Tab-separated table of C-alpha atoms and ligand atoms in Angstrom:
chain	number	residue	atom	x	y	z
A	14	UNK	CA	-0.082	-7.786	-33.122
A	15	UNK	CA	1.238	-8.495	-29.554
A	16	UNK	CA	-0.474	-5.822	-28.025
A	17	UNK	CA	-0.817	-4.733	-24.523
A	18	UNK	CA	1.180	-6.471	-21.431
A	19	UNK	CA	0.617	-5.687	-17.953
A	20	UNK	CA	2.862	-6.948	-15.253
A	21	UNK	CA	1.409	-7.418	-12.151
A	22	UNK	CA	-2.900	-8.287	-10.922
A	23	UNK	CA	-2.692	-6.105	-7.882
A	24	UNK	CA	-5.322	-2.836	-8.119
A	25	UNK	CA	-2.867	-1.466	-10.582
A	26	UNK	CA	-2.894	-3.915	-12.973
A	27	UNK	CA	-6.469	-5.008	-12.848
A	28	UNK	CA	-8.105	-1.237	-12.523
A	29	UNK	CA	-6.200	-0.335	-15.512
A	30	UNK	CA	-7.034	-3.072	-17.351
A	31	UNK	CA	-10.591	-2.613	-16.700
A	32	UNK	CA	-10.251	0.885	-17.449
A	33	UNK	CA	-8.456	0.285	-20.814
A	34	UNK	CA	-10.400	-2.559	-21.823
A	35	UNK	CA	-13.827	-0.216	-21.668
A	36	UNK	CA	-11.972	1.999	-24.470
A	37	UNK	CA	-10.129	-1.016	-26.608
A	38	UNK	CA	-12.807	-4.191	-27.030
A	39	UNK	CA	-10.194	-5.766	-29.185
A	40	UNK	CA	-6.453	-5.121	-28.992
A	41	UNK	CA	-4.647	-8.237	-27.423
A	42	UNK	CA	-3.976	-7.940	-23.919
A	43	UNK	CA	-1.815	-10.157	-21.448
A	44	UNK	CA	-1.100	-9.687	-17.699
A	45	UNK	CA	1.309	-11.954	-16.256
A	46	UNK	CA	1.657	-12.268	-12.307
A	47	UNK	CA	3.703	-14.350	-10.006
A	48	UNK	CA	0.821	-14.619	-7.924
A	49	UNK	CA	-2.551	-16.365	-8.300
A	50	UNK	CA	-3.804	-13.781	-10.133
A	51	UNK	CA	-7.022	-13.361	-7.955
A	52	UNK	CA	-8.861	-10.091	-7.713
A	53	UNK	CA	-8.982	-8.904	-4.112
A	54	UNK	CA	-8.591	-4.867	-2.703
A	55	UNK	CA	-5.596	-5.189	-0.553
A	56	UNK	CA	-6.887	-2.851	1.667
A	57	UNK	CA	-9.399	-5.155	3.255
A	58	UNK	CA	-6.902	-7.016	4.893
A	59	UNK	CA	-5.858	-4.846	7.596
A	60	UNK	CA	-10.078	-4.669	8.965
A	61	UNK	CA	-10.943	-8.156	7.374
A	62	UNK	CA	-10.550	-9.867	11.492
A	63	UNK	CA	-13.116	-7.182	12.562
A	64	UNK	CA	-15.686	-8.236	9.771
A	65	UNK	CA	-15.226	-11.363	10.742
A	66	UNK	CA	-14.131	-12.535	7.107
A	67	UNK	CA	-11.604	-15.633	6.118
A	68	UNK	CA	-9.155	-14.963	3.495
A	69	UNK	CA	-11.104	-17.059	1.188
A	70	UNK	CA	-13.915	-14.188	1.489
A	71	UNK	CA	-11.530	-11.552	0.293
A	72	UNK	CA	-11.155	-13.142	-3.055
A	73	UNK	CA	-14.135	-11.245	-5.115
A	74	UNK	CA	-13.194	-12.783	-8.208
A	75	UNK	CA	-10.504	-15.527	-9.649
A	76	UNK	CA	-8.097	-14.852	-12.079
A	77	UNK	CA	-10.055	-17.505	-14.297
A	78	UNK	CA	-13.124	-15.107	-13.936
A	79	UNK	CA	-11.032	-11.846	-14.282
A	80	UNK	CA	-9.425	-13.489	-17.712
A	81	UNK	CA	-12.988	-13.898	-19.646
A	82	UNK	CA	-14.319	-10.331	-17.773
A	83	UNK	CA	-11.443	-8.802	-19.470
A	84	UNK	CA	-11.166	-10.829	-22.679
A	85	UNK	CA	-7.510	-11.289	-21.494
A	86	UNK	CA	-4.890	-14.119	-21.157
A	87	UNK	CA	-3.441	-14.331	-17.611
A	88	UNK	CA	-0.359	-16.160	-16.811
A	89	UNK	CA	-0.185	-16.632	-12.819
A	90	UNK	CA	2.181	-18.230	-10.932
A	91	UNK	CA	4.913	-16.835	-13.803
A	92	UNK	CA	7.547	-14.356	-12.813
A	93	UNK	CA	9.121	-11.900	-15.127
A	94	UNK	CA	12.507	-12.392	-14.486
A	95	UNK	CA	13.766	-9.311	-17.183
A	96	UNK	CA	12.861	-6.549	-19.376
A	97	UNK	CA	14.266	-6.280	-22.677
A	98	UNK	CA	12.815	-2.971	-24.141
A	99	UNK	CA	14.931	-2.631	-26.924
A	100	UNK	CA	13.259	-5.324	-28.498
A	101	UNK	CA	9.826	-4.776	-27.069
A	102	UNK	CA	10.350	-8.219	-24.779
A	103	UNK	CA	9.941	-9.615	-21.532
A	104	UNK	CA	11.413	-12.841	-20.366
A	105	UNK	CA	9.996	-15.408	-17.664
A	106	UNK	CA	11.595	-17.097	-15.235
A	107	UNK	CA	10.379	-20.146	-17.398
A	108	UNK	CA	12.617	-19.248	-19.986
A	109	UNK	CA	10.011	-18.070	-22.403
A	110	UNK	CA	9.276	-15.071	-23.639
A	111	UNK	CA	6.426	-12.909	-24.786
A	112	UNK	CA	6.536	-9.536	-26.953
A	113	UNK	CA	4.615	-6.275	-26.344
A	114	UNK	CA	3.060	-3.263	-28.253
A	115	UNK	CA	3.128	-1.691	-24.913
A	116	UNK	CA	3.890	-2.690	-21.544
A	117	UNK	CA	2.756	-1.461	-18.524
A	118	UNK	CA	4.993	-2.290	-14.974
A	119	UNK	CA	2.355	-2.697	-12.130
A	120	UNK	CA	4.725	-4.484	-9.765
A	121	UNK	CA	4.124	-2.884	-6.213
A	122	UNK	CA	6.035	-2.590	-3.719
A	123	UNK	CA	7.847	-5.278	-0.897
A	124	UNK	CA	7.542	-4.571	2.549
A	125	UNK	CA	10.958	-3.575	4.251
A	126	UNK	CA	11.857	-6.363	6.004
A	127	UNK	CA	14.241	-5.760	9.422
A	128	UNK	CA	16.993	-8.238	10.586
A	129	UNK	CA	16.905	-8.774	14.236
A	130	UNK	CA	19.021	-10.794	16.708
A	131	UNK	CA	18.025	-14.209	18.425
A	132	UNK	CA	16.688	-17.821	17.501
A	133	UNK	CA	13.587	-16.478	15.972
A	134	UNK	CA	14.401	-13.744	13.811
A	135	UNK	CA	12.822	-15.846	10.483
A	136	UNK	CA	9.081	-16.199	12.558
A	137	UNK	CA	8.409	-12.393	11.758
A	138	UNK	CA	5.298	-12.192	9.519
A	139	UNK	CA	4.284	-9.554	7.124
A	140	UNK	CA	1.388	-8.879	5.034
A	141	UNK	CA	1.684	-7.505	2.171
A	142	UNK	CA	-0.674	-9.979	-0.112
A	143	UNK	CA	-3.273	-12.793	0.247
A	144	UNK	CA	-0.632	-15.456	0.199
A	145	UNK	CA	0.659	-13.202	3.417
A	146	UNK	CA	-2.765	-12.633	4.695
A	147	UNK	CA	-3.385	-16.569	4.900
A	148	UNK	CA	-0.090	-17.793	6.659
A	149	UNK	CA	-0.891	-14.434	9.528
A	150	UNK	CA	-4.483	-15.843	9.752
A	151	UNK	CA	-3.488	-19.348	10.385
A	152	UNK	CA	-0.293	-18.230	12.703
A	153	UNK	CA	-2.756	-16.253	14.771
A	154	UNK	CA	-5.809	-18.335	15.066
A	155	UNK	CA	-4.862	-19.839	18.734
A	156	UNK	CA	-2.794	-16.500	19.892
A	157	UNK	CA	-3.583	-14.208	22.414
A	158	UNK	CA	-0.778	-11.777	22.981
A	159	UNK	CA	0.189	-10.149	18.780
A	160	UNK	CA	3.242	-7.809	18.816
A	161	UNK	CA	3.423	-5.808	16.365
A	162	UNK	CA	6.711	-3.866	14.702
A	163	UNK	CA	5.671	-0.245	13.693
A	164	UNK	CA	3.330	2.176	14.685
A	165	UNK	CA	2.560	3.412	11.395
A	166	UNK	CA	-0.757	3.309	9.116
A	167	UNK	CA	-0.704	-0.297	8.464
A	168	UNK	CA	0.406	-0.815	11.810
A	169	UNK	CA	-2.416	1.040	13.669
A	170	UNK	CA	-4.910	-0.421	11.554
A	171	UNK	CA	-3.801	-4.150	12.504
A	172	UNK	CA	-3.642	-3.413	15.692
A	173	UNK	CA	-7.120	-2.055	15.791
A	174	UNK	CA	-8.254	-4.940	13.944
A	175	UNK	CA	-6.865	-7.371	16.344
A	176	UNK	CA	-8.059	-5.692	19.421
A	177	UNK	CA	-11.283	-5.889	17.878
A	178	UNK	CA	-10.831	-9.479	17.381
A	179	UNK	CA	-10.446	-9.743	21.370
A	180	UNK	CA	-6.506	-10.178	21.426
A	181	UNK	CA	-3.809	-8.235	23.390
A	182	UNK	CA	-1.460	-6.469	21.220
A	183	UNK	CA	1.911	-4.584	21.798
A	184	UNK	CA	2.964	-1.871	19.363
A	185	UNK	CA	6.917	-1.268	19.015
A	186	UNK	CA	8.569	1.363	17.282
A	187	UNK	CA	11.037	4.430	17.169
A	188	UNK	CA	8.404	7.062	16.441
A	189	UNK	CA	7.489	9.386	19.570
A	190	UNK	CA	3.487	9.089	18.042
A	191	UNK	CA	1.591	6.407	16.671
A	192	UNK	CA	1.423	7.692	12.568
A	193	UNK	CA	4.439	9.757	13.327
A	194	UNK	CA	5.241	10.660	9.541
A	195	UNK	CA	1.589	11.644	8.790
A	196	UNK	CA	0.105	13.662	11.609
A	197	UNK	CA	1.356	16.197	14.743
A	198	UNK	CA	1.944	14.448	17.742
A	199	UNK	CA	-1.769	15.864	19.444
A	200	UNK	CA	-3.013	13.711	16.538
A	201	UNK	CA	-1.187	10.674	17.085
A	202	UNK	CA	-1.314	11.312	20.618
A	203	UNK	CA	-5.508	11.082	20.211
A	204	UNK	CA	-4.875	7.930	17.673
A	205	UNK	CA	-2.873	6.471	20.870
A	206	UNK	CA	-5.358	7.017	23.399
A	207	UNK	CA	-8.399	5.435	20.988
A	208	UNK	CA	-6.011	2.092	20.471
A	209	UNK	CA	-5.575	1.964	24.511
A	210	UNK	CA	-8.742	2.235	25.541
A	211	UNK	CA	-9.331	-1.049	23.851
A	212	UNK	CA	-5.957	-2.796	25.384
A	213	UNK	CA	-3.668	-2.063	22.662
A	214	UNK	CA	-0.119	-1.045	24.845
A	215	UNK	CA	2.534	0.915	23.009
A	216	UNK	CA	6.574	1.056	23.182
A	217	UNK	CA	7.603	4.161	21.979
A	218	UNK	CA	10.603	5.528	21.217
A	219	UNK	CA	12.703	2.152	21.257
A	220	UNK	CA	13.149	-1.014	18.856
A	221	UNK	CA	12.971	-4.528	18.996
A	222	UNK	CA	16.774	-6.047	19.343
A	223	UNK	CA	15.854	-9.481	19.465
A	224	UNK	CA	13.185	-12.367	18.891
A	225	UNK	CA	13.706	-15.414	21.169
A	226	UNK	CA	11.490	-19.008	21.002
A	227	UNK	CA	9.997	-19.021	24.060
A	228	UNK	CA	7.751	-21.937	25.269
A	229	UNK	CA	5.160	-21.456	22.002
A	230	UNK	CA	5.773	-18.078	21.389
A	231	UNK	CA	8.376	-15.762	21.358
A	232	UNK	CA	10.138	-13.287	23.625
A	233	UNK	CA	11.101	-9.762	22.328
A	234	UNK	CA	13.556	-7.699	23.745
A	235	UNK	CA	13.525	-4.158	23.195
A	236	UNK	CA	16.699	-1.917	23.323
A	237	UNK	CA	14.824	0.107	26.577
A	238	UNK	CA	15.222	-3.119	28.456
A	239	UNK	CA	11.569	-4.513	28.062
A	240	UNK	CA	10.908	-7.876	27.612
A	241	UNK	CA	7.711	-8.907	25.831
A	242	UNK	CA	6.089	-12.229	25.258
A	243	UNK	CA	4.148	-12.656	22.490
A	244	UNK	CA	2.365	-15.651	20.211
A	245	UNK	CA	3.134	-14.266	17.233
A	246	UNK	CA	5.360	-10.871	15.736
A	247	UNK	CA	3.658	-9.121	12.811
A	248	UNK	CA	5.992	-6.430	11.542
A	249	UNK	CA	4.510	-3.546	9.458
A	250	UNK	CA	7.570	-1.142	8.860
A	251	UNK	CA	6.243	0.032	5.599
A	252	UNK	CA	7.011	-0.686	1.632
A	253	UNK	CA	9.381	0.059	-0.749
A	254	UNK	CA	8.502	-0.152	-4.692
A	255	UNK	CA	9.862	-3.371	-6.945
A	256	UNK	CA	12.527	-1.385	-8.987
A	257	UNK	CA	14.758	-4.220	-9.706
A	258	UNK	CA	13.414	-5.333	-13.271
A	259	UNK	CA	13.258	-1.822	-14.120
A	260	UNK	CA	16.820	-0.863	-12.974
A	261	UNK	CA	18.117	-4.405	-14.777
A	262	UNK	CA	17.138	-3.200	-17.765
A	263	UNK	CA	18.699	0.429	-17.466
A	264	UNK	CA	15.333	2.115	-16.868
A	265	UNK	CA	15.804	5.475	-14.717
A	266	UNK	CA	14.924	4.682	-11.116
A	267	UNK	CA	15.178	6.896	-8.195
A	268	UNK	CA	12.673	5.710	-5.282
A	269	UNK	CA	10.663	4.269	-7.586
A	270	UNK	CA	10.546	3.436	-11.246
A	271	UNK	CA	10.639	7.231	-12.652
A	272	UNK	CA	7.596	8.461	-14.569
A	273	UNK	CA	6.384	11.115	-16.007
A	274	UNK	CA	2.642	12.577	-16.489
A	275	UNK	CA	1.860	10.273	-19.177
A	276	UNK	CA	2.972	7.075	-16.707
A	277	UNK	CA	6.007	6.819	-19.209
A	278	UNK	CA	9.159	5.290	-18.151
A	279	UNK	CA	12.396	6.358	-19.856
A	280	UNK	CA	12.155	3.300	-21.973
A	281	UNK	CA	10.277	3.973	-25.202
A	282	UNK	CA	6.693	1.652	-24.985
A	283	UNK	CA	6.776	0.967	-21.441
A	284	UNK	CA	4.440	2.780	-18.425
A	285	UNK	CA	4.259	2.379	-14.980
A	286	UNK	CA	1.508	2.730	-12.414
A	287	UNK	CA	0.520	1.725	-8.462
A	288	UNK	CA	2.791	1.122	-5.830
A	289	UNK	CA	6.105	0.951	-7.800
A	290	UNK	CA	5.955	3.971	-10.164
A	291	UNK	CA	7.640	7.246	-8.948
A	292	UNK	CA	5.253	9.697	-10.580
A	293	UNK	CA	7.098	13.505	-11.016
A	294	UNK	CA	8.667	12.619	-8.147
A	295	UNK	CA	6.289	11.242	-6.084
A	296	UNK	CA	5.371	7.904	-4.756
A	297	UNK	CA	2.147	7.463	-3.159
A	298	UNK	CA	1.227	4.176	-2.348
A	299	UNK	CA	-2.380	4.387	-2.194
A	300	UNK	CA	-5.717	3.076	-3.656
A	301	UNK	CA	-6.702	6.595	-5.217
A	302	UNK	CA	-3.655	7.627	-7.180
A	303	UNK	CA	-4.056	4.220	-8.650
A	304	UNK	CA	-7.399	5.051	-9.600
A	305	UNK	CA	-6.625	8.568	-11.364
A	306	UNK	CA	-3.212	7.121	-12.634
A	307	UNK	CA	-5.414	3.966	-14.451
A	308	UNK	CA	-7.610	6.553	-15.824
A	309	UNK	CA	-5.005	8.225	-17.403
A	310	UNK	CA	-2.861	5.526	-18.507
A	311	UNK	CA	-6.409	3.563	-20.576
A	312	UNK	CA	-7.020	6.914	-22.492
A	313	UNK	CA	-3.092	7.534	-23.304
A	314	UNK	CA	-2.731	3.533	-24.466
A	315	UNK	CA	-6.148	3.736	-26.707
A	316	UNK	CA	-4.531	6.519	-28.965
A	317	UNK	CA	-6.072	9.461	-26.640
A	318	UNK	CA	-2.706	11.175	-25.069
A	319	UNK	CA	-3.557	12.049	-21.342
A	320	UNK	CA	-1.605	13.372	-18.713
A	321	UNK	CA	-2.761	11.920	-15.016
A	322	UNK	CA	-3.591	14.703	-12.694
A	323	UNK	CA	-4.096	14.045	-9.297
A	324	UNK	CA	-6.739	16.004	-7.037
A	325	UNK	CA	-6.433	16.284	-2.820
A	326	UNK	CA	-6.249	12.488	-1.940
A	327	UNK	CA	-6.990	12.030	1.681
A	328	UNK	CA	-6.506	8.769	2.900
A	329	UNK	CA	-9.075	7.102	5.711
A	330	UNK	CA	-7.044	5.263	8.153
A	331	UNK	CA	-9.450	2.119	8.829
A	332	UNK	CA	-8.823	2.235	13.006
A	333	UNK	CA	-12.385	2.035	13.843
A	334	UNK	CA	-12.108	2.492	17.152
A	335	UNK	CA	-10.516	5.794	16.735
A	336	UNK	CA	-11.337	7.074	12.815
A	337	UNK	CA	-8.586	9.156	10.724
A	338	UNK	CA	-8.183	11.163	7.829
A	339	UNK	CA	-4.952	12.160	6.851
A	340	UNK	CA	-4.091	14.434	3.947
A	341	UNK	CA	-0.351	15.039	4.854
A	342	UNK	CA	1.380	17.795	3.191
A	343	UNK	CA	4.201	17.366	0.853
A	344	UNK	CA	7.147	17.105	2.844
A	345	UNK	CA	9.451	19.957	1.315
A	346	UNK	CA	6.161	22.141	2.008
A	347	UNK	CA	6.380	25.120	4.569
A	348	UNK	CA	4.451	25.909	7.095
A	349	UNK	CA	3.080	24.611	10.471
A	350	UNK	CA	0.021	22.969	12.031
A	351	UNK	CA	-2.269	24.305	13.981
A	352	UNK	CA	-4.012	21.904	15.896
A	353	UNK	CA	-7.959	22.424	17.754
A	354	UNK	CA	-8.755	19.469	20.132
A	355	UNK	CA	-12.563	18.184	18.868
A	356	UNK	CA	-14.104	15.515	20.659
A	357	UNK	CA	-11.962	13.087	21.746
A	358	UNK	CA	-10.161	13.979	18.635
A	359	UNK	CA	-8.154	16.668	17.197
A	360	UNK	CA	-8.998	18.337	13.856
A	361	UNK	CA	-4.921	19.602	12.660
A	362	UNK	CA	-4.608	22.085	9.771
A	363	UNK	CA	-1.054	21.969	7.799
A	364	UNK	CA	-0.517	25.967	6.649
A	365	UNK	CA	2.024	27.914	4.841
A	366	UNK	CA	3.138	31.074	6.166
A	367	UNK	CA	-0.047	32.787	4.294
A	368	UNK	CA	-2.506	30.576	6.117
A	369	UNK	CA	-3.215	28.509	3.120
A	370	UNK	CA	-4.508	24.635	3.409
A	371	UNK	CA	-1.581	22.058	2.330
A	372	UNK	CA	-2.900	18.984	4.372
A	373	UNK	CA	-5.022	17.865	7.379
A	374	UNK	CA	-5.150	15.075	10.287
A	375	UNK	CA	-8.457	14.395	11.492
A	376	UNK	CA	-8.798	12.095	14.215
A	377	UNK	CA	-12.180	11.091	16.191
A	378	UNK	CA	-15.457	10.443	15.243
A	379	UNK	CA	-16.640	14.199	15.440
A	380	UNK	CA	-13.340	15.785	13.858
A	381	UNK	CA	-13.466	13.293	10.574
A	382	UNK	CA	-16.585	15.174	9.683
A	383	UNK	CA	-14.901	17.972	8.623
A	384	UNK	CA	-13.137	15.738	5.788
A	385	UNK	CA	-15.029	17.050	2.682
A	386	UNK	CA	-14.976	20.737	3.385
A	387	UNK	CA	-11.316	20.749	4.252
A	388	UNK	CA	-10.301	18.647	1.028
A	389	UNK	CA	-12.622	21.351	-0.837
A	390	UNK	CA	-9.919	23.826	0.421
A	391	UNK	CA	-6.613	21.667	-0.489
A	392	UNK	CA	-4.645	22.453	-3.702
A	393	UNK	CA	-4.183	19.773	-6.017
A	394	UNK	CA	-1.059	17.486	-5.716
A	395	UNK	CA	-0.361	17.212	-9.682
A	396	UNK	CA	-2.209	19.854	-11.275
A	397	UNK	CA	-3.524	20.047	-14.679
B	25	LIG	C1	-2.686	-4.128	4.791
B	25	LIG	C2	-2.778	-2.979	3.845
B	25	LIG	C3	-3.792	-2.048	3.990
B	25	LIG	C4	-3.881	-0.963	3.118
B	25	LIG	N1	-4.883	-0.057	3.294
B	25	LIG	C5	-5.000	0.981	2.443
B	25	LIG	C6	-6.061	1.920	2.570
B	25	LIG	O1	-6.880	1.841	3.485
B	25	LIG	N2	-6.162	2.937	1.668
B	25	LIG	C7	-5.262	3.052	0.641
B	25	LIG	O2	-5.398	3.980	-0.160
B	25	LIG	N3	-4.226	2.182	0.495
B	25	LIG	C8	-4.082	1.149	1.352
B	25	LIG	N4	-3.059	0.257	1.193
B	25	LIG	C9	-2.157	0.402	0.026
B	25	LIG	C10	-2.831	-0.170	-1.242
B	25	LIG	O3	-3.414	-1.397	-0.943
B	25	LIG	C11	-1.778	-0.289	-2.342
B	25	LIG	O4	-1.388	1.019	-2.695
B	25	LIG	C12	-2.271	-1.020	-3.592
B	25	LIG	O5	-3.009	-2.168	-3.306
B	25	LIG	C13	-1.057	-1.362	-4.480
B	25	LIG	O6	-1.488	-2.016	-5.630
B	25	LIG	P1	-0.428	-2.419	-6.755
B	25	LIG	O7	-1.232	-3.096	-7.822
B	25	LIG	O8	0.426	-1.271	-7.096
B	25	LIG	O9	0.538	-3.484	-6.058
B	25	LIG	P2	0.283	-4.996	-5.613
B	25	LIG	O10	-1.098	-5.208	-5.161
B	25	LIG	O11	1.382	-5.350	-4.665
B	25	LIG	O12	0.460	-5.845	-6.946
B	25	LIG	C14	1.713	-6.145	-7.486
B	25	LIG	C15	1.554	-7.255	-8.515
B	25	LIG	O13	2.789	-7.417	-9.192
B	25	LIG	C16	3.087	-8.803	-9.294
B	25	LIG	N5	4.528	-8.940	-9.463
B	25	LIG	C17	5.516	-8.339	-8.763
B	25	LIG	N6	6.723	-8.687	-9.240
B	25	LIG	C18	6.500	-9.539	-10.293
B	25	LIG	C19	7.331	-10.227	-11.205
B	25	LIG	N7	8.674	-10.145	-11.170
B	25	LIG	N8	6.755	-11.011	-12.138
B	25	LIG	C20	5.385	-11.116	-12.219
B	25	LIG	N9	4.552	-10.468	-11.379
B	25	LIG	C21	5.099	-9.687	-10.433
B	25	LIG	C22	2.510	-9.386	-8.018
B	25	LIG	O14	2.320	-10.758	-8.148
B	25	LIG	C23	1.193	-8.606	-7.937
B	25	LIG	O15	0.225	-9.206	-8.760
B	25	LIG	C24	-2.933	-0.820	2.075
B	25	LIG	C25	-1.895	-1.756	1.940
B	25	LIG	C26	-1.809	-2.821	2.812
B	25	LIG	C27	-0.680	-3.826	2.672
């Protein structure tokens, strides 16, 4: 019996594992991970400066630990380099290969990576991992001056986390409004304001053109005609699910790797879940539809056929010094927001023409209050 093989120890992998694992004591089960295979929750890297945790505290257990928690073998350090469905098979970059019952893809997604002009293009850092977290941590440890590429939610909450940590920080990027594709622009406007009030100094509406060594840091200049000096360039432009084992072996990708309810790709035997799977169309790259997509995945691979639903998922952006929760609306949905200033804040309601709740920005410590009644009043984004 080969059993069950899951690609990828991110929170995909490992919370469906866990979740499976409850239901099946005793089937075989594999995961295999280019990485070290250590159990972390990615989103504590983006707020880990503030807590005043090292990389090494993130790690909450090894991949040694995870294997005998989950009566599993793990293979880190081992990339799948293809897919061979047809013959229920997956093939390492080793050259070996190992067979499956089932596999499940829980690959993630890479972070979109610009090309710029100038001598120091390569020194842009991203952090999409651990292994990422630790080189930013050590590139940053004597740096004053961060600049940071995008204004988005992974972008606000580094920058919040490394005013926190005392340093000056310049956010770049084409977006009128901080969280441009999430909120209204009173929202981001509010989100803007929070960041500045602890030093953080935006460029909006322009992009970086080039990266320059200069003296032992860089210079940035951005196509308005600013110059910037920084110590270090983090760039946070957003993510883009791992398709290309999928598409290599003739699996339907749009986006993402196409699934449907049951977390089935169009290969007979293999699933999908977390930041690479396109699910009815949608890919939310999130902690909670992992959560509800794991759920549903364990039950379906144990013999128990179960479609994943998914309820309102609003999403807390970590910028402590200005809080947010965003439930954005689906972006073919019609309507318009109507925006109340709270507090420093804003509370923003997304309705359709009826006056009907289809998503929310809440920004400010007195508007986020009003998270659980409004997600009461949200419909469900994959319904029974
Ligand atoms: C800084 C940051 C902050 C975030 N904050 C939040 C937040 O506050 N709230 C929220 O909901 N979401 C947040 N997110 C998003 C959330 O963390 C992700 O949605 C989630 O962690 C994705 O998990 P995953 O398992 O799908 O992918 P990953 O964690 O990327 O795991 C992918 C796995 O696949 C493996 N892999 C890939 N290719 C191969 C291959 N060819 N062979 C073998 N192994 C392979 C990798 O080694 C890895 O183990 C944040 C993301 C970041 C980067």
């Amino acid at each position: 019996m080969s059993g069950v093989l899951i690609i990828g120890t991110g929170l995909a992998g490992y919370t469906l594992a866990r979740e499976w694992r409850a239901r099946d004591p005793h089937t075989a089960l594999t995961l295999v991970t280019r990485d070290d295979g250590a159990y972390y929750t990615k989103p504590m890297l983006s707020g880990a400066l503030g807590r005043g945790q090292s990389p090494g505290d993130l790690v909450q257990r090894t991949a040694e630990a995870m294997a005998e928690e989950l009566d599993a073998r793990i293979l880190t350090q081992t990339p799948v380099s293809a897919l061979i469905p047809d013959e229920r098979r997956v093939r390492l970059q080793d050259g070996r290969t190992l067979d499956y019952d089932a596999l499940v893809l829980a690959l993630g997604a890479e972070p979109i990576h610009f090309s710029y002009a100038g001598d120091a293009a390569d020194a842009v850092l991203m952090v999409n991992d651990l292994t990422d977290y630790v080189r930013f941590r050590q590139a940053i440890e004597e740096v004053e001056r961060v600049a940071l590429i995008g204004p988005g939610l992974i972008g606000c909450e580094f920058a919040n986390d490394l005013a926190a940590s005392g340093r000056a920080v310049e956010v770049i990027g084409p977006d009128a409004w901080p969280l441009g594709r999430l909120v209204p622009e009173a929202a981001g406007q509010a989100v803007q304001r929070g960041l500045e009030g602890a030093g953080v100094r935006f460029h909006l509406g322009t992009v970086v053109q080039r990266i320059d060594r200069c003296g032992s840091g860089y210079r940035l200049s951005l196509k308005d005609g600013t110059d910037l000096e920084a110590g270090a360039v983090l760039s946070a432009v957003g993510v883009r699910p791992r398709v290309d084992l999928a598409r290599g072996a003739g699996l339907a990708v749009q986006q993402g790797i196409c699934v449907d309810r049951h977390l089935a790709t169009s290969a007979a035997g293999v699933y999908a879940l977390g930041d690479c799977a396109q699910v009815e169309g949608r890919v939310l790259p999130y902690v909670a539809p992992i959560r509800h997509a794991a759920k549903a995945l364990a039950r379906t691979l144990a013999g128990e056929v179960t479609p994943v639903r998914y309820p309102a998922m609003p999403v807390q952006v970590k910028t402590t010094l200005h809080p947010v929760v965003v439930a954005p609306p689906d972006p073919q949905a019609e309507g318009a927001w109507d925006v109340v200033p709270v507090g420093e804040g804003v509370k923003a309601r997304f309705l359709d023409p009826g006056g009907r709740l289809l998503g929310f920005a809440l920004t400010g410590t007195e508007a986020v209050k009003a998270r659980q009644e409004l997600t009461r009043d949200l419909p469900p984004i994959l319904d029974e």
